[in-house]
């Protein structure tokens, strides 16, 4: 294979963006070969506005069976990600999946098993990993030069959504349609980055508010506390209800403090690590000298294009992905743990009991206000899940 | 009375500072009349370095019985605050008490009853309330112009203390000597300001680490989640272990966001309140316009001097205090609720069960590593507490 024939499943906001990127030559390993959307209006729109030279399909099965595509980007609502991703894999089609990988971790485990079995390249659209600030934070944390993490704190409350957003689709913010609220729809990137940079915690205790700021049934306000294996602690706070939210991510380490806020990364390096200082210092009010250092960012931020190009490189030349499919499970595990903690009203330890989580989720799906769509979606989900057994 | 004859109990760091202020004419309603300290070396030092023209006493009782003082500042370790404050009150001596008012709320309730009974002016040294930034935050929040509080978030981790600090006194950071760690010694000001500005929550869930960063038996790392009556949430995070901590206090309201960080107060005012916007807006991704406004700070920050002067004004002319004694209970209630939540491993509702808190604290006092001092301190505490029955 010299050039990858790409199919795009779902030509909504994201599918349209990716189609334009490939058509515009931003991803030279790919040629756009086909688009599929179950909505005929979207297909008509795409024929007129994107390309009339490619194949169009009304069902995913037809596109996957067509023999016209080598790789597919899945950009449909997230309950359907696993089902379609696995259908691709079974045909030997490489897959790139929008976040979140699925709604519950069992699905993602299944996707990874299938990708391995069928030997396809399975990537995740974690485009925020390409951000120069988060790449640098990860590099600094993982390098070990600043010792261990002591505290992580992410106030990510700038996900404001008005009621009109939730009213724009009957599947939005429903247990049966999305499987959750701000954690499932808005925060998958930050949950992924949090664990990508700081590692996975061992305990989670979350407090959630359901429909606190909107007329919705799922959570729109979350405060989660975590503990890491080394005893460090962390907090993650998010909402879609704050009129003017914040995005401030602070990491306190043995020998530095990192703060990402807005477009800036501040690095305060200590002249001596805290464990060493406290062991050797004799002054009761002694304090540690710090200096602000230039983190030397490369300034590159290729986002979605970067993820797609890396995926192409992985398919054609075995180059590294931005985020392999197996990494889709970590951020989702954090979200699942937060739900389970709040539903059970207690601290949960990792790994969580995925069966209990699934049962608790399904209780909520069963009484979801999106009644008319429940059977169909739920049936799909159950079927695909059954495939993991 | 035209001028108040002041006694100072305890001439350590704080007592020395107050003595100098009064001697230096910073508090013109007062004349320094007496100093008491049980440590003869401190008394000698004060005679040489502060004043040789005033009375000195080795025991509080002698000073209170001397007839030489009309008012007294209590600046001794905090388990002893209630005992000495009430001893003053019984003699009709006005009292200003260092933070915290006591170690447990029952003590403070008792102090307030006694102050009322003996008709003395009982003030608290909440000098941070005089800070221009916090006064402005309170004014803006309490004015009602920004609607209701939705989220409060105080990351107050710049209380770094090295091990040498804890090693400098055998009573430090022990259950029997201080009744707690960072919440009892370092954070009383912030706990008071938090409730002074935002009001008291109705639920508290805290996670604490004991001796996480130091060789101590009490907490040096706290993450507390709270809920307010209107459903708003809040987080308070503190430690003495972070080599380079932060002090960032954010309040999200219906129509504004306030952030106090360092010496700056940022006020972002919305052009329309979020509840109104979400009700009337029709754009799914509509967002609220905000503008940064100048909070017009008066820049005054009289701190301890301001508290003492206001107390003098209250004694002589019935003027308002910076913080009346009855307000000493709120921040302490928050601290007590945090301990109780962590000890019981669950969310506690306000008002907490003070008897359960006291029992749990006394369990820890009984096994405190500060064994040699336990009986004496504990006996005092029990006796004074018995006085409330």
JSON list of N, CA and C in Angstrom, two decimals, chain A residues 150-151 153 155 160 162-163 165 205 207 209 212-213 221 223 225 227 231 235 237 239 241-246 248 250 252 257 270 274 277-278 281 284, chain B residues 150-151 153 155 160 162-163 165 205 207 209 212-213 221 223 225 227 231 235 237 239 241-246 248 250 252 257 261 270 274 277-278 281 284:
[
{"chain": "A", "resi": 150, "resn": "UNK", "atom": "N", "xyz": [3.29, 15.07, 43.84]},
{"chain": "A", "resi": 150, "resn": "UNK", "atom": "CA", "xyz": [2.72, 15.16, 45.18]},
{"chain": "A", "resi": 150, "resn": "UNK", "atom": "C", "xyz": [1.25, 15.57, 45.13]},
{"chain": "A", "resi": 151, "resn": "UNK", "atom": "N", "xyz": [0.90, 16.36, 44.11]},
{"chain": "A", "resi": 151, "resn": "UNK", "atom": "CA", "xyz": [-0.46, 16.89, 44.06]},
{"chain": "A", "resi": 151, "resn": "UNK", "atom": "C", "xyz": [-0.76, 17.27, 42.62]},
{"chain": "A", "resi": 153, "resn": "UNK", "atom": "N", "xyz": [-3.98, 19.03, 40.23]},
{"chain": "A", "resi": 153, "resn": "UNK", "atom": "CA", "xyz": [-5.19, 19.83, 40.44]},
{"chain": "A", "resi": 153, "resn": "UNK", "atom": "C", "xyz": [-5.63, 20.40, 39.11]},
{"chain": "A", "resi": 155, "resn": "UNK", "atom": "N", "xyz": [-8.71, 22.28, 37.37]},
{"chain": "A", "resi": 155, "resn": "UNK", "atom": "CA", "xyz": [-9.99, 22.99, 37.38]},
{"chain": "A", "resi": 155, "resn": "UNK", "atom": "C", "xyz": [-10.32, 23.23, 35.92]},
{"chain": "A", "resi": 160, "resn": "UNK", "atom": "N", "xyz": [-18.60, 25.51, 29.14]},
{"chain": "A", "resi": 160, "resn": "UNK", "atom": "CA", "xyz": [-19.97, 26.02, 29.23]},
{"chain": "A", "resi": 160, "resn": "UNK", "atom": "C", "xyz": [-20.86, 25.56, 28.07]},
{"chain": "A", "resi": 162, "resn": "UNK", "atom": "N", "xyz": [-25.07, 26.03, 27.06]},
{"chain": "A", "resi": 162, "resn": "UNK", "atom": "CA", "xyz": [-26.41, 26.51, 27.43]},
{"chain": "A", "resi": 162, "resn": "UNK", "atom": "C", "xyz": [-27.45, 25.42, 27.22]},
{"chain": "A", "resi": 163, "resn": "UNK", "atom": "N", "xyz": [-28.65, 25.64, 27.72]},
{"chain": "A", "resi": 163, "resn": "UNK", "atom": "CA", "xyz": [-29.71, 24.64, 27.56]},
{"chain": "A", "resi": 163, "resn": "UNK", "atom": "C", "xyz": [-29.96, 24.34, 26.08]},
{"chain": "A", "resi": 165, "resn": "UNK", "atom": "N", "xyz": [-27.98, 23.89, 23.75]},
{"chain": "A", "resi": 165, "resn": "UNK", "atom": "CA", "xyz": [-27.09, 22.81, 23.31]},
{"chain": "A", "resi": 165, "resn": "UNK", "atom": "C", "xyz": [-27.73, 21.46, 23.60]},
{"chain": "A", "resi": 205, "resn": "UNK", "atom": "N", "xyz": [-12.72, 9.19, 44.52]},
{"chain": "A", "resi": 205, "resn": "UNK", "atom": "CA", "xyz": [-13.95, 9.54, 45.25]},
{"chain": "A", "resi": 205, "resn": "UNK", "atom": "C", "xyz": [-14.54, 10.77, 44.58]},
{"chain": "A", "resi": 207, "resn": "UNK", "atom": "N", "xyz": [-17.94, 13.42, 43.65]},
{"chain": "A", "resi": 207, "resn": "UNK", "atom": "CA", "xyz": [-19.24, 14.00, 44.00]},
{"chain": "A", "resi": 207, "resn": "UNK", "atom": "C", "xyz": [-19.80, 14.61, 42.73]},
{"chain": "A", "resi": 209, "resn": "UNK", "atom": "N", "xyz": [-23.28, 16.20, 40.46]},
{"chain": "A", "resi": 209, "resn": "UNK", "atom": "CA", "xyz": [-24.61, 16.80, 40.47]},
{"chain": "A", "resi": 209, "resn": "UNK", "atom": "C", "xyz": [-25.22, 16.52, 39.11]},
{"chain": "A", "resi": 212, "resn": "UNK", "atom": "N", "xyz": [-27.88, 19.81, 37.46]},
{"chain": "A", "resi": 212, "resn": "UNK", "atom": "CA", "xyz": [-27.78, 20.92, 38.43]},
{"chain": "A", "resi": 212, "resn": "UNK", "atom": "C", "xyz": [-28.00, 22.27, 37.76]},
{"chain": "A", "resi": 213, "resn": "UNK", "atom": "N", "xyz": [-27.48, 22.42, 36.56]},
{"chain": "A", "resi": 213, "resn": "UNK", "atom": "CA", "xyz": [-27.53, 23.72, 35.87]},
{"chain": "A", "resi": 213, "resn": "UNK", "atom": "C", "xyz": [-28.36, 23.67, 34.59]},
{"chain": "A", "resi": 221, "resn": "UNK", "atom": "N", "xyz": [-21.92, 18.63, 36.72]},
{"chain": "A", "resi": 221, "resn": "UNK", "atom": "CA", "xyz": [-21.05, 19.22, 37.73]},
{"chain": "A", "resi": 221, "resn": "UNK", "atom": "C", "xyz": [-20.36, 18.08, 38.49]},
{"chain": "A", "resi": 223, "resn": "UNK", "atom": "N", "xyz": [-16.92, 16.95, 41.02]},
{"chain": "A", "resi": 223, "resn": "UNK", "atom": "CA", "xyz": [-15.69, 17.18, 41.78]},
{"chain": "A", "resi": 223, "resn": "UNK", "atom": "C", "xyz": [-15.15, 15.81, 42.17]},
{"chain": "A", "resi": 225, "resn": "UNK", "atom": "N", "xyz": [-11.90, 13.50, 43.70]},
{"chain": "A", "resi": 225, "resn": "UNK", "atom": "CA", "xyz": [-10.65, 13.42, 44.46]},
{"chain": "A", "resi": 225, "resn": "UNK", "atom": "C", "xyz": [-10.01, 12.08, 44.14]},
{"chain": "A", "resi": 227, "resn": "UNK", "atom": "N", "xyz": [-6.33, 9.44, 44.70]},
{"chain": "A", "resi": 227, "resn": "UNK", "atom": "CA", "xyz": [-5.04, 9.18, 45.34]},
{"chain": "A", "resi": 227, "resn": "UNK", "atom": "C", "xyz": [-4.21, 8.30, 44.43]},
{"chain": "A", "resi": 231, "resn": "UNK", "atom": "N", "xyz": [0.88, 7.89, 47.31]},
{"chain": "A", "resi": 231, "resn": "UNK", "atom": "CA", "xyz": [0.26, 8.69, 48.37]},
{"chain": "A", "resi": 231, "resn": "UNK", "atom": "C", "xyz": [-0.08, 10.10, 47.93]},
{"chain": "A", "resi": 235, "resn": "UNK", "atom": "N", "xyz": [-7.14, 16.40, 42.35]},
{"chain": "A", "resi": 235, "resn": "UNK", "atom": "CA", "xyz": [-8.54, 16.84, 42.25]},
{"chain": "A", "resi": 235, "resn": "UNK", "atom": "C", "xyz": [-8.81, 17.23, 40.80]},
{"chain": "A", "resi": 237, "resn": "UNK", "atom": "N", "xyz": [-12.05, 18.95, 38.67]},
{"chain": "A", "resi": 237, "resn": "UNK", "atom": "CA", "xyz": [-13.35, 19.63, 38.81]},
{"chain": "A", "resi": 237, "resn": "UNK", "atom": "C", "xyz": [-13.81, 20.08, 37.44]},
{"chain": "A", "resi": 239, "resn": "UNK", "atom": "N", "xyz": [-17.48, 21.15, 34.86]},
{"chain": "A", "resi": 239, "resn": "UNK", "atom": "CA", "xyz": [-18.90, 21.49, 34.75]},
{"chain": "A", "resi": 239, "resn": "UNK", "atom": "C", "xyz": [-19.18, 22.05, 33.37]},
{"chain": "A", "resi": 241, "resn": "UNK", "atom": "N", "xyz": [-21.77, 24.24, 33.47]},
{"chain": "A", "resi": 241, "resn": "UNK", "atom": "CA", "xyz": [-22.69, 25.26, 33.95]},
{"chain": "A", "resi": 241, "resn": "UNK", "atom": "C", "xyz": [-22.08, 26.61, 34.30]},
{"chain": "A", "resi": 242, "resn": "UNK", "atom": "N", "xyz": [-20.77, 26.71, 34.39]},
{"chain": "A", "resi": 242, "resn": "UNK", "atom": "CA", "xyz": [-20.16, 27.97, 34.79]},
{"chain": "A", "resi": 242, "resn": "UNK", "atom": "C", "xyz": [-20.13, 28.95, 33.62]},
{"chain": "A", "resi": 243, "resn": "UNK", "atom": "N", "xyz": [-20.71, 30.10, 33.83]},
{"chain": "A", "resi": 243, "resn": "UNK", "atom": "CA", "xyz": [-20.79, 31.10, 32.76]},
{"chain": "A", "resi": 243, "resn": "UNK", "atom": "C", "xyz": [-19.44, 31.53, 32.25]},
{"chain": "A", "resi": 244, "resn": "UNK", "atom": "N", "xyz": [-18.46, 31.55, 33.13]},
{"chain": "A", "resi": 244, "resn": "UNK", "atom": "CA", "xyz": [-17.09, 31.88, 32.73]},
{"chain": "A", "resi": 244, "resn": "UNK", "atom": "C", "xyz": [-16.16, 30.97, 33.50]},
{"chain": "A", "resi": 245, "resn": "UNK", "atom": "N", "xyz": [-15.89, 29.82, 32.94]},
{"chain": "A", "resi": 245, "resn": "UNK", "atom": "CA", "xyz": [-15.09, 28.82, 33.65]},
{"chain": "A", "resi": 245, "resn": "UNK", "atom": "C", "xyz": [-13.59, 29.05, 33.54]},
{"chain": "A", "resi": 246, "resn": "UNK", "atom": "N", "xyz": [-12.85, 28.12, 34.13]},
{"chain": "A", "resi": 246, "resn": "UNK", "atom": "CA", "xyz": [-11.39, 28.20, 34.14]},
{"chain": "A", "resi": 246, "resn": "UNK", "atom": "C", "xyz": [-10.81, 26.93, 33.57]},
{"chain": "A", "resi": 248, "resn": "UNK", "atom": "N", "xyz": [-7.25, 25.46, 34.50]},
{"chain": "A", "resi": 248, "resn": "UNK", "atom": "CA", "xyz": [-5.99, 25.63, 35.21]},
{"chain": "A", "resi": 248, "resn": "UNK", "atom": "C", "xyz": [-5.56, 24.28, 35.77]},
{"chain": "A", "resi": 250, "resn": "UNK", "atom": "N", "xyz": [-2.53, 22.32, 37.61]},
{"chain": "A", "resi": 250, "resn": "UNK", "atom": "CA", "xyz": [-1.31, 22.49, 38.40]},
{"chain": "A", "resi": 250, "resn": "UNK", "atom": "C", "xyz": [-0.79, 21.14, 38.87]},
{"chain": "A", "resi": 252, "resn": "UNK", "atom": "N", "xyz": [2.17, 19.65, 41.46]},
{"chain": "A", "resi": 252, "resn": "UNK", "atom": "CA", "xyz": [3.22, 19.91, 42.44]},
{"chain": "A", "resi": 252, "resn": "UNK", "atom": "C", "xyz": [4.08, 18.66, 42.53]},
{"chain": "A", "resi": 257, "resn": "UNK", "atom": "N", "xyz": [7.04, 23.04, 40.44]},
{"chain": "A", "resi": 257, "resn": "UNK", "atom": "CA", "xyz": [5.60, 23.22, 40.28]},
{"chain": "A", "resi": 257, "resn": "UNK", "atom": "C", "xyz": [5.35, 23.61, 38.84]},
{"chain": "A", "resi": 270, "resn": "UNK", "atom": "N", "xyz": [12.68, 24.19, 41.85]},
{"chain": "A", "resi": 270, "resn": "UNK", "atom": "CA", "xyz": [13.26, 24.44, 43.18]},
{"chain": "A", "resi": 270, "resn": "UNK", "atom": "C", "xyz": [14.78, 24.25, 43.08]},
{"chain": "A", "resi": 274, "resn": "UNK", "atom": "N", "xyz": [12.22, 19.12, 47.84]},
{"chain": "A", "resi": 274, "resn": "UNK", "atom": "CA", "xyz": [11.62, 19.26, 49.18]},
{"chain": "A", "resi": 274, "resn": "UNK", "atom": "C", "xyz": [12.09, 18.16, 50.12]},
{"chain": "A", "resi": 277, "resn": "UNK", "atom": "N", "xyz": [15.51, 19.12, 51.24]},
{"chain": "A", "resi": 277, "resn": "UNK", "atom": "CA", "xyz": [15.50, 20.35, 52.04]},
{"chain": "A", "resi": 277, "resn": "UNK", "atom": "C", "xyz": [15.04, 20.08, 53.46]},
{"chain": "A", "resi": 278, "resn": "UNK", "atom": "N", "xyz": [13.92, 19.38, 53.59]},
{"chain": "A", "resi": 278, "resn": "UNK", "atom": "CA", "xyz": [13.34, 19.17, 54.92]},
{"chain": "A", "resi": 278, "resn": "UNK", "atom": "C", "xyz": [14.24, 18.28, 55.78]},
{"chain": "A", "resi": 281, "resn": "UNK", "atom": "N", "xyz": [17.62, 21.07, 56.31]},
{"chain": "A", "resi": 281, "resn": "UNK", "atom": "CA", "xyz": [17.41, 22.43, 56.80]},
{"chain": "A", "resi": 281, "resn": "UNK", "atom": "C", "xyz": [17.22, 22.44, 58.32]},
{"chain": "A", "resi": 284, "resn": "UNK", "atom": "N", "xyz": [13.45, 26.73, 61.53]},
{"chain": "A", "resi": 284, "resn": "UNK", "atom": "CA", "xyz": [12.03, 26.37, 61.64]},
{"chain": "A", "resi": 284, "resn": "UNK", "atom": "C", "xyz": [11.16, 26.98, 60.54]},
{"chain": "B", "resi": 150, "resn": "UNK", "atom": "N", "xyz": [-21.99, 29.58, 42.92]},
{"chain": "B", "resi": 150, "resn": "UNK", "atom": "CA", "xyz": [-22.14, 28.27, 42.28]},
{"chain": "B", "resi": 150, "resn": "UNK", "atom": "C", "xyz": [-20.98, 27.35, 42.62]},
{"chain": "B", "resi": 151, "resn": "UNK", "atom": "N", "xyz": [-19.80, 27.95, 42.84]},
{"chain": "B", "resi": 151, "resn": "UNK", "atom": "CA", "xyz": [-18.61, 27.12, 43.07]},
{"chain": "B", "resi": 151, "resn": "UNK", "atom": "C", "xyz": [-17.58, 27.97, 43.80]},
{"chain": "B", "resi": 153, "resn": "UNK", "atom": "N", "xyz": [-13.50, 27.69, 45.32]},
{"chain": "B", "resi": 153, "resn": "UNK", "atom": "CA", "xyz": [-12.32, 26.82, 45.15]},
{"chain": "B", "resi": 153, "resn": "UNK", "atom": "C", "xyz": [-11.12, 27.52, 45.74]},
{"chain": "B", "resi": 155, "resn": "UNK", "atom": "N", "xyz": [-7.29, 26.90, 46.74]},
{"chain": "B", "resi": 155, "resn": "UNK", "atom": "CA", "xyz": [-6.06, 26.11, 46.77]},
{"chain": "B", "resi": 155, "resn": "UNK", "atom": "C", "xyz": [-5.09, 26.93, 47.62]},
{"chain": "B", "resi": 160, "resn": "UNK", "atom": "N", "xyz": [4.08, 26.19, 53.51]},
{"chain": "B", "resi": 160, "resn": "UNK", "atom": "CA", "xyz": [5.20, 25.25, 53.68]},
{"chain": "B", "resi": 160, "resn": "UNK", "atom": "C", "xyz": [5.88, 25.35, 55.04]},
{"chain": "B", "resi": 162, "resn": "UNK", "atom": "N", "xyz": [9.07, 23.16, 57.06]},
{"chain": "B", "resi": 162, "resn": "UNK", "atom": "CA", "xyz": [10.02, 22.05, 57.05]},
{"chain": "B", "resi": 162, "resn": "UNK", "atom": "C", "xyz": [9.95, 21.26, 58.36]},
{"chain": "B", "resi": 163, "resn": "UNK", "atom": "N", "xyz": [10.58, 20.12, 58.40]},
{"chain": "B", "resi": 163, "resn": "UNK", "atom": "CA", "xyz": [10.57, 19.30, 59.63]},
{"chain": "B", "resi": 163, "resn": "UNK", "atom": "C", "xyz": [11.12, 20.09, 60.82]},
{"chain": "B", "resi": 165, "resn": "UNK", "atom": "N", "xyz": [10.60, 23.00, 61.70]},
{"chain": "B", "resi": 165, "resn": "UNK", "atom": "CA", "xyz": [9.51, 23.75, 62.34]},
{"chain": "B", "resi": 165, "resn": "UNK", "atom": "C", "xyz": [8.81, 22.86, 63.37]},
{"chain": "B", "resi": 205, "resn": "UNK", "atom": "N", "xyz": [-17.09, 16.79, 53.12]},
{"chain": "B", "resi": 205, "resn": "UNK", "atom": "CA", "xyz": [-16.42, 15.49, 52.95]},
{"chain": "B", "resi": 205, "resn": "UNK", "atom": "C", "xyz": [-14.93, 15.76, 52.75]},
{"chain": "B", "resi": 207, "resn": "UNK", "atom": "N", "xyz": [-10.72, 14.49, 52.87]},
{"chain": "B", "resi": 207, "resn": "UNK", "atom": "CA", "xyz": [-9.71, 13.45, 52.80]},
{"chain": "B", "resi": 207, "resn": "UNK", "atom": "C", "xyz": [-8.43, 14.03, 53.38]},
{"chain": "B", "resi": 209, "resn": "UNK", "atom": "N", "xyz": [-4.37, 13.44, 55.05]},
{"chain": "B", "resi": 209, "resn": "UNK", "atom": "CA", "xyz": [-3.18, 12.61, 55.19]},
{"chain": "B", "resi": 209, "resn": "UNK", "atom": "C", "xyz": [-2.47, 13.08, 56.46]},
{"chain": "B", "resi": 212, "resn": "UNK", "atom": "N", "xyz": [2.06, 12.93, 56.26]},
{"chain": "B", "resi": 212, "resn": "UNK", "atom": "CA", "xyz": [2.38, 12.53, 54.89]},
{"chain": "B", "resi": 212, "resn": "UNK", "atom": "C", "xyz": [3.74, 13.07, 54.46]},
{"chain": "B", "resi": 213, "resn": "UNK", "atom": "N", "xyz": [4.04, 14.31, 54.86]},
{"chain": "B", "resi": 213, "resn": "UNK", "atom": "CA", "xyz": [5.26, 14.97, 54.39]},
{"chain": "B", "resi": 213, "resn": "UNK", "atom": "C", "xyz": [6.23, 15.26, 55.53]},
{"chain": "B", "resi": 221, "resn": "UNK", "atom": "N", "xyz": [-1.92, 17.41, 55.07]},
{"chain": "B", "resi": 221, "resn": "UNK", "atom": "CA", "xyz": [-2.42, 17.43, 53.71]},
{"chain": "B", "resi": 221, "resn": "UNK", "atom": "C", "xyz": [-3.93, 17.19, 53.75]},
{"chain": "B", "resi": 223, "resn": "UNK", "atom": "N", "xyz": [-7.76, 17.66, 51.59]},
{"chain": "B", "resi": 223, "resn": "UNK", "atom": "CA", "xyz": [-8.63, 18.04, 50.47]},
{"chain": "B", "resi": 223, "resn": "UNK", "atom": "C", "xyz": [-10.06, 17.91, 50.96]},
{"chain": "B", "resi": 225, "resn": "UNK", "atom": "N", "xyz": [-14.21, 18.72, 50.31]},
{"chain": "B", "resi": 225, "resn": "UNK", "atom": "CA", "xyz": [-15.30, 19.06, 49.40]},
{"chain": "B", "resi": 225, "resn": "UNK", "atom": "C", "xyz": [-16.48, 19.48, 50.24]},
{"chain": "B", "resi": 227, "resn": "UNK", "atom": "N", "xyz": [-20.70, 21.21, 50.21]},
{"chain": "B", "resi": 227, "resn": "UNK", "atom": "CA", "xyz": [-21.90, 21.63, 49.47]},
{"chain": "B", "resi": 227, "resn": "UNK", "atom": "C", "xyz": [-22.63, 22.68, 50.29]},
{"chain": "B", "resi": 231, "resn": "UNK", "atom": "N", "xyz": [-27.06, 24.21, 46.75]},
{"chain": "B", "resi": 231, "resn": "UNK", "atom": "CA", "xyz": [-26.56, 23.20, 45.82]},
{"chain": "B", "resi": 231, "resn": "UNK", "atom": "C", "xyz": [-25.19, 23.51, 45.25]},
{"chain": "B", "resi": 235, "resn": "UNK", "atom": "N", "xyz": [-14.37, 23.50, 47.17]},
{"chain": "B", "resi": 235, "resn": "UNK", "atom": "CA", "xyz": [-13.21, 22.67, 47.50]},
{"chain": "B", "resi": 235, "resn": "UNK", "atom": "C", "xyz": [-12.19, 23.54, 48.22]},
{"chain": "B", "resi": 237, "resn": "UNK", "atom": "N", "xyz": [-8.22, 23.06, 49.62]},
{"chain": "B", "resi": 237, "resn": "UNK", "atom": "CA", "xyz": [-7.06, 22.17, 49.61]},
{"chain": "B", "resi": 237, "resn": "UNK", "atom": "C", "xyz": [-5.90, 22.86, 50.31]},
{"chain": "B", "resi": 239, "resn": "UNK", "atom": "N", "xyz": [-1.95, 22.25, 52.65]},
{"chain": "B", "resi": 239, "resn": "UNK", "atom": "CA", "xyz": [-0.85, 21.38, 53.05]},
{"chain": "B", "resi": 239, "resn": "UNK", "atom": "C", "xyz": [0.27, 22.24, 53.61]},
{"chain": "B", "resi": 241, "resn": "UNK", "atom": "N", "xyz": [3.28, 20.76, 53.10]},
{"chain": "B", "resi": 241, "resn": "UNK", "atom": "CA", "xyz": [4.33, 19.95, 52.48]},
{"chain": "B", "resi": 241, "resn": "UNK", "atom": "C", "xyz": [4.78, 20.39, 51.10]},
{"chain": "B", "resi": 242, "resn": "UNK", "atom": "N", "xyz": [4.04, 21.27, 50.45]},
{"chain": "B", "resi": 242, "resn": "UNK", "atom": "CA", "xyz": [4.42, 21.65, 49.08]},
{"chain": "B", "resi": 242, "resn": "UNK", "atom": "C", "xyz": [5.57, 22.65, 49.09]},
{"chain": "B", "resi": 243, "resn": "UNK", "atom": "N", "xyz": [6.63, 22.30, 48.41]},
{"chain": "B", "resi": 243, "resn": "UNK", "atom": "CA", "xyz": [7.83, 23.15, 48.38]},
{"chain": "B", "resi": 243, "resn": "UNK", "atom": "C", "xyz": [7.55, 24.54, 47.84]},
{"chain": "B", "resi": 244, "resn": "UNK", "atom": "N", "xyz": [6.63, 24.63, 46.90]},
{"chain": "B", "resi": 244, "resn": "UNK", "atom": "CA", "xyz": [6.23, 25.93, 46.36]},
{"chain": "B", "resi": 244, "resn": "UNK", "atom": "C", "xyz": [4.73, 25.89, 46.13]},
{"chain": "B", "resi": 245, "resn": "UNK", "atom": "N", "xyz": [4.00, 26.24, 47.15]},
{"chain": "B", "resi": 245, "resn": "UNK", "atom": "CA", "xyz": [2.54, 26.14, 47.09]},
{"chain": "B", "resi": 245, "resn": "UNK", "atom": "C", "xyz": [1.89, 27.31, 46.39]},
{"chain": "B", "resi": 246, "resn": "UNK", "atom": "N", "xyz": [0.56, 27.27, 46.36]},
{"chain": "B", "resi": 246, "resn": "UNK", "atom": "CA", "xyz": [-0.24, 28.30, 45.70]},
{"chain": "B", "resi": 246, "resn": "UNK", "atom": "C", "xyz": [-1.24, 28.87, 46.69]},
{"chain": "B", "resi": 248, "resn": "UNK", "atom": "N", "xyz": [-4.72, 30.46, 45.68]},
{"chain": "B", "resi": 248, "resn": "UNK", "atom": "CA", "xyz": [-5.64, 30.89, 44.63]},
{"chain": "B", "resi": 248, "resn": "UNK", "atom": "C", "xyz": [-7.06, 30.57, 45.05]},
{"chain": "B", "resi": 250, "resn": "UNK", "atom": "N", "xyz": [-10.95, 31.08, 44.04]},
{"chain": "B", "resi": 250, "resn": "UNK", "atom": "CA", "xyz": [-11.87, 31.42, 42.95]},
{"chain": "B", "resi": 250, "resn": "UNK", "atom": "C", "xyz": [-13.31, 31.22, 43.39]},
{"chain": "B", "resi": 252, "resn": "UNK", "atom": "N", "xyz": [-17.13, 31.25, 41.63]},
{"chain": "B", "resi": 252, "resn": "UNK", "atom": "CA", "xyz": [-17.96, 31.36, 40.44]},
{"chain": "B", "resi": 252, "resn": "UNK", "atom": "C", "xyz": [-19.37, 31.69, 40.89]},
{"chain": "B", "resi": 257, "resn": "UNK", "atom": "N", "xyz": [-17.16, 36.00, 37.91]},
{"chain": "B", "resi": 257, "resn": "UNK", "atom": "CA", "xyz": [-16.14, 35.11, 38.48]},
{"chain": "B", "resi": 257, "resn": "UNK", "atom": "C", "xyz": [-15.13, 36.00, 39.19]},
{"chain": "B", "resi": 261, "resn": "UNK", "atom": "N", "xyz": [-5.57, 35.88, 43.68]},
{"chain": "B", "resi": 261, "resn": "UNK", "atom": "CA", "xyz": [-4.33, 35.10, 43.57]},
{"chain": "B", "resi": 261, "resn": "UNK", "atom": "C", "xyz": [-3.18, 36.06, 43.79]},
{"chain": "B", "resi": 270, "resn": "UNK", "atom": "N", "xyz": [-20.21, 39.21, 33.98]},
{"chain": "B", "resi": 270, "resn": "UNK", "atom": "CA", "xyz": [-20.92, 38.75, 32.77]},
{"chain": "B", "resi": 270, "resn": "UNK", "atom": "C", "xyz": [-21.88, 39.85, 32.33]},
{"chain": "B", "resi": 274, "resn": "UNK", "atom": "N", "xyz": [-25.94, 33.86, 34.06]},
{"chain": "B", "resi": 274, "resn": "UNK", "atom": "CA", "xyz": [-26.04, 32.55, 33.41]},
{"chain": "B", "resi": 274, "resn": "UNK", "atom": "C", "xyz": [-27.48, 32.03, 33.41]},
{"chain": "B", "resi": 277, "resn": "UNK", "atom": "N", "xyz": [-29.25, 33.84, 30.69]},
{"chain": "B", "resi": 277, "resn": "UNK", "atom": "CA", "xyz": [-28.71, 33.50, 29.37]},
{"chain": "B", "resi": 277, "resn": "UNK", "atom": "C", "xyz": [-29.21, 32.15, 28.89]},
{"chain": "B", "resi": 278, "resn": "UNK", "atom": "N", "xyz": [-29.11, 31.16, 29.75]},
{"chain": "B", "resi": 278, "resn": "UNK", "atom": "CA", "xyz": [-29.47, 29.80, 29.33]},
{"chain": "B", "resi": 278, "resn": "UNK", "atom": "C", "xyz": [-30.97, 29.69, 29.06]},
{"chain": "B", "resi": 281, "resn": "UNK", "atom": "N", "xyz": [-31.18, 32.18, 25.45]},
{"chain": "B", "resi": 281, "resn": "UNK", "atom": "CA", "xyz": [-30.31, 31.93, 24.30]},
{"chain": "B", "resi": 281, "resn": "UNK", "atom": "C", "xyz": [-30.81, 30.75, 23.46]},
{"chain": "B", "resi": 284, "resn": "UNK", "atom": "N", "xyz": [-26.92, 26.67, 20.13]},
{"chain": "B", "resi": 284, "resn": "UNK", "atom": "CA", "xyz": [-26.40, 25.53, 20.90]},
{"chain": "B", "resi": 284, "resn": "UNK", "atom": "C", "xyz": [-25.01, 25.79, 21.51]}
]
